[in-house]
Amino acid sequence: MFFLSKFCCGQNHTLEEITKSIEVKTNTVIELNATILFFKQKKWDSTLVYSSKIISVCNDLDVLDFCHFFRGYSFLEKKMINESEKEFKSISENFKYNYFSSMLLGEIYIEQRKFLKALNVFEKILLTANKKINKTDNLNRVKNNIGLSYFHLKKYEEAEPYLLSDLMIQESNKDTLNLITANYNLANLYYLQYKDDLAISYFEKAYKLSGNTDDLQAKQDAADNMAVVEENRNNYKKALAYRKEYEQWKDSLSNQNKIYEVAQLEKQFAVKQKQQEVDLLQIENKAKDVERNGLLYSALTLLILLGVTFYFYKEKNKTHKIIVAQKETLDALNATKDKLFSIVSHDLRSSVNALKTSNAKLLSNLEANNLDALDTLLQRNSGIVNGAYNLLDNLLHWALLQTKQSYFYIEPLRLFFITEQVSHNYKPLLEDQGLTFENSVLKTAKILADQESLKIILRNLLDNAIKFSKPNGQIKIYTTVNGGFCNLIVEDTGLGMSAATITTLLQDTPNLAKKENEDIIGTGLGVQLCKSYIQKNNGVFSIESTLGKGTKMIVSLPKTT
Amino acid sequence: MQNINVLVIEDRPEESAPLLDTLTANHYNVIGVARSFKAALELYHNNPVDIAIIDIFLDGNPDGIAFAETINAIPHKAKPFVFLTSSTDRALFERAKLTQPFSYLMKPFNELELLYALEVAVEKFYEQPDVFLGDEEDTIISKDYLFIKKGKALKKVFTKSIIYIEVEEKYCNIFTEEEKFVILISLTKILTLLNDAVFCRTHRNFIVNTEKIEEIIPSDNLILLSGQHKATLSDTYKDILKRIRTLK
């Protein structure tokens, strides 16, 4: 039945003013800024934390007062009344807004039902700070509180003027709720003094006013109060009507609450459903993503697989081609080898056969003591044997060259000595055939070559020159210089050869040249061997020839520098 | 002049016989034919060998290379040598080539090839290339001998037997106790290669074996040498007087 009235209006203005006045000081203490910010945002806990920091650090009394104020207010908002009281008490007398903090302190005392203390505080505010309180709101509030304090102290006479003035003020303010409260305050005042008529008039006023508001709680309270009033007047019918109205308001209030709750629940449910849908969609999306990624990966894998397969296929084709090419060359080489075999064995067979018949003749001549014939026969035999030996020697070197087993070392060589050494073996043969021989290679001619292969080349060239020479012919060996090369020339005045033969002889193929002069033993192996060795010695082989006049075999080898 | 002493290491008589014939025909002195590695070493150490002809294969083993490696390993006892071989097998040659200086003779060979191989071996061994093969010079100088090419053959002269050398343009007249002969060699080369503790220049054209000096007559610019030889002493080279131990 007792209503404590508090004013909320005007408070915000005052708070704004307070925070503004302290913002000037934010430069001095860093935490102050945060404190003010949190205070403005009504984050009370944070405000408490930052302000406590400031208190522990700061010495500025002014700032400290503000902090205590912020803390007190925050505690008050958090309904920690005792803490709040302590903080407000800590604020010094000099605090600019002391009246405001004192007012809050007084209200705390009222809350604590320490009405005497509250009254002291409020009266002190009225006495000391009368001039300072520029806000009528706050002044009214203080007066109202004084009235309330007197009321609770049961000093009804003292309370009456304060509460009446409050009612007047509220009427002029046209704040229905506060007006209702003011009416109640007066009604209660008179009621407790048993001035029931006066009290009832205020109650009724309040009840009428409550009809103008939407506040169900106010309507309910008004109806309840009227019910009690009518009950006390023993007007039970009316009391019952008011009681019913009270019930009605109470129900509608609870209904409103229920509807509100149901709406809240429905909302929650709808949100949940939506959330579920969203979740479902998300899951679907994820599944789709996974599916898409899977497809992508499998496509990639397939592509790579295809690439690899293609690569290997190409490689296989390449190797296959190489193998085919190699097979062809090998076949050609094998054919050459077979041909070589047949020619060599044919030549050797005829040589040995000639030797056989010659030996038979030799024996018969020996029996017949025909010594003159022996000499010619032996000469012929040695010629045949020489030819066969050269053939076998070439064959050996050919084999060595093919298998690369032979020692090969290019070094500076004096050409003269090599030609002398090689031609030395042919001296008897040359004499026998009536050929003149001339070695005019300069002693100073030095070339780069492998000695043994150079000897083989020279041997074959001389061999050919003698073989294709006509009786009383001439064979010359000489050198000419051609840039970085030294041309070693073996010249004969023999049968010569056609240009076609030269081209076939100089061809890069390993095919053996056909025999042009059937009656002269030769396989073409010698020339092939020369060509290969000259190439290996970094030289060049060329032939100049005129049919019937003679041939020049030219070996160009690098000179020593 | 003496003939060159050749040691032949060849296990097959039918191969060594024509070799010996060719050597003797060209005035080489064959001091022995070894048929085995052991015999070769014995002959080598007991005779004044000038050059060795080594068949690579002795009894089917490449003992010839082993022999060359052995004599190469003895300092101051190494002599020129020529490998004799019938195969140009690469692996074998690679091993033989490690016995520097490497010269070889391929079978079958003729007289010219043999003589050429011997000359090349001497040239390579004494590190004086292009002496016998060129036209400019004909003498190689070792610590103990002059090797001189006379016609097709090589000869040697004991350096200690030289009394003095008279230089005449590209030629040098060598005077020994027994004979006088001419060699083709440049003055600078003969001066760098001869032992300058023994041989001294006394005149721009004279190099004298100080051990053969019998008397020096500075007033007449004359050096009297053993065997009635005389050499001129010019003012430029009078430092020689300080170097020679004189009896007082």
Coordinates of C-alpha atoms in Angstrom, one line a residue, chain B residues 2-129:
Chain B
Q2 CA 131.7 -45.8 -79.5
N3 CA 128.8 -47.9 -80.6
I4 CA 125.5 -47.8 -78.6
N5 CA 125.0 -50.7 -76.2
V6 CA 121.6 -52.3 -76.7
L7 CA 119.9 -54.7 -74.4
V8 CA 117.3 -56.8 -76.3
I9 CA 114.6 -58.4 -74.2
E10 CA 112.7 -60.9 -76.4
D11 CA 111.7 -64.5 -75.5
R12 CA 111.4 -65.8 -79.0
P13 CA 114.7 -66.5 -80.9
E14 CA 113.0 -66.4 -84.3
E15 CA 112.0 -62.9 -83.6
S16 CA 115.2 -61.7 -81.9
A17 CA 117.5 -63.0 -84.6
P18 CA 116.4 -60.6 -87.4
L19 CA 116.4 -57.8 -84.8
L20 CA 120.0 -58.6 -83.9
D21 CA 121.0 -58.7 -87.5
T22 CA 119.5 -55.3 -88.2
L23 CA 121.1 -53.8 -85.1
T24 CA 124.6 -55.1 -85.8
A25 CA 124.2 -54.1 -89.5
N26 CA 123.7 -50.6 -88.3
H27 CA 126.6 -50.6 -85.8
Y28 CA 124.7 -51.1 -82.7
N29 CA 126.4 -53.2 -80.1
V30 CA 124.0 -55.8 -78.7
I31 CA 125.2 -56.5 -75.2
G32 CA 122.8 -59.3 -74.6
V33 CA 119.5 -60.9 -75.3
A34 CA 117.3 -61.6 -72.3
R35 CA 114.6 -64.2 -72.5
S36 CA 112.9 -63.5 -69.2
F37 CA 112.3 -60.6 -66.7
K38 CA 114.9 -61.9 -64.3
A39 CA 117.6 -62.4 -66.9
A40 CA 116.8 -58.9 -68.3
L41 CA 117.3 -57.3 -64.9
E42 CA 120.6 -59.2 -64.4
L43 CA 121.9 -58.1 -67.8
Y44 CA 120.7 -54.6 -67.2
H45 CA 122.5 -54.2 -63.9
N46 CA 125.8 -55.9 -65.0
N47 CA 126.3 -54.1 -68.3
P48 CA 126.6 -50.5 -69.4
V49 CA 123.3 -50.4 -71.2
D50 CA 122.5 -47.3 -73.3
I51 CA 119.1 -48.4 -74.6
A52 CA 116.8 -51.4 -74.1
I53 CA 114.4 -53.0 -76.6
I54 CA 111.6 -54.7 -74.6
D55 CA 109.1 -57.1 -76.0
I56 CA 105.9 -56.5 -74.0
F57 CA 105.0 -60.1 -73.8
L58 CA 107.5 -62.6 -72.3
D59 CA 106.1 -66.1 -72.1
G60 CA 102.6 -64.7 -72.5
N61 CA 102.8 -62.3 -69.6
P62 CA 103.3 -58.5 -69.9
D63 CA 106.6 -58.8 -68.1
G64 CA 108.1 -56.3 -70.5
I65 CA 106.1 -53.5 -68.9
A66 CA 107.0 -54.8 -65.5
F67 CA 110.7 -54.5 -66.5
A68 CA 110.3 -51.0 -67.8
E69 CA 108.5 -50.0 -64.6
T70 CA 111.3 -51.5 -62.5
I71 CA 114.1 -49.7 -64.3
N72 CA 112.2 -46.5 -64.3
A73 CA 111.8 -46.7 -60.5
I74 CA 115.6 -46.7 -59.9
P75 CA 116.8 -43.1 -59.9
H76 CA 119.9 -42.3 -61.9
K77 CA 119.8 -45.8 -63.4
A78 CA 117.0 -45.3 -65.8
K79 CA 117.8 -45.6 -69.5
P80 CA 115.8 -45.1 -72.7
F81 CA 113.8 -48.0 -73.8
V82 CA 111.5 -49.1 -76.7
F83 CA 108.6 -51.4 -76.4
L84 CA 108.2 -54.1 -79.0
T85 CA 104.7 -55.3 -79.6
S86 CA 102.6 -57.0 -82.2
S87 CA 99.3 -55.9 -80.9
T88 CA 97.8 -52.4 -80.5
D89 CA 95.5 -53.6 -77.7
R90 CA 94.3 -50.5 -76.1
A91 CA 94.2 -51.7 -72.4
L92 CA 97.8 -52.9 -72.8
F93 CA 99.0 -49.7 -74.3
E94 CA 97.3 -47.6 -71.6
R95 CA 99.4 -49.5 -69.0
A96 CA 102.6 -49.3 -71.1
K97 CA 102.1 -45.6 -71.6
L98 CA 102.4 -45.0 -67.9
T99 CA 106.1 -45.8 -68.1
Q100 CA 107.1 -42.4 -69.4
P101 CA 108.7 -41.6 -71.7
F102 CA 106.8 -44.0 -74.0
S103 CA 108.0 -45.2 -77.3
Y104 CA 107.1 -48.3 -79.1
L105 CA 107.8 -50.4 -82.2
M106 CA 105.1 -52.3 -83.9
K107 CA 105.8 -55.8 -85.3
P108 CA 106.5 -56.5 -88.1
F109 CA 109.0 -53.7 -88.5
N110 CA 111.6 -52.8 -91.1
E111 CA 115.1 -51.4 -90.6
L112 CA 114.0 -47.8 -90.8
E113 CA 111.2 -48.2 -88.3
L114 CA 113.6 -49.8 -85.8
L115 CA 116.2 -47.1 -86.1
Y116 CA 113.6 -44.4 -86.0
A117 CA 112.1 -45.9 -82.8
L118 CA 115.5 -46.0 -81.1
E119 CA 116.2 -42.4 -82.0
V120 CA 112.8 -41.3 -80.8
A121 CA 113.3 -43.1 -77.6
V122 CA 116.7 -41.4 -76.9
E123 CA 115.2 -38.0 -77.8
K124 CA 112.3 -38.4 -75.5
F125 CA 114.3 -39.8 -72.7
Y126 CA 116.8 -36.9 -72.6
E127 CA 114.0 -34.4 -73.4
Q128 CA 115.7 -32.9 -76.4
P129 CA 113.1 -33.4 -79.2

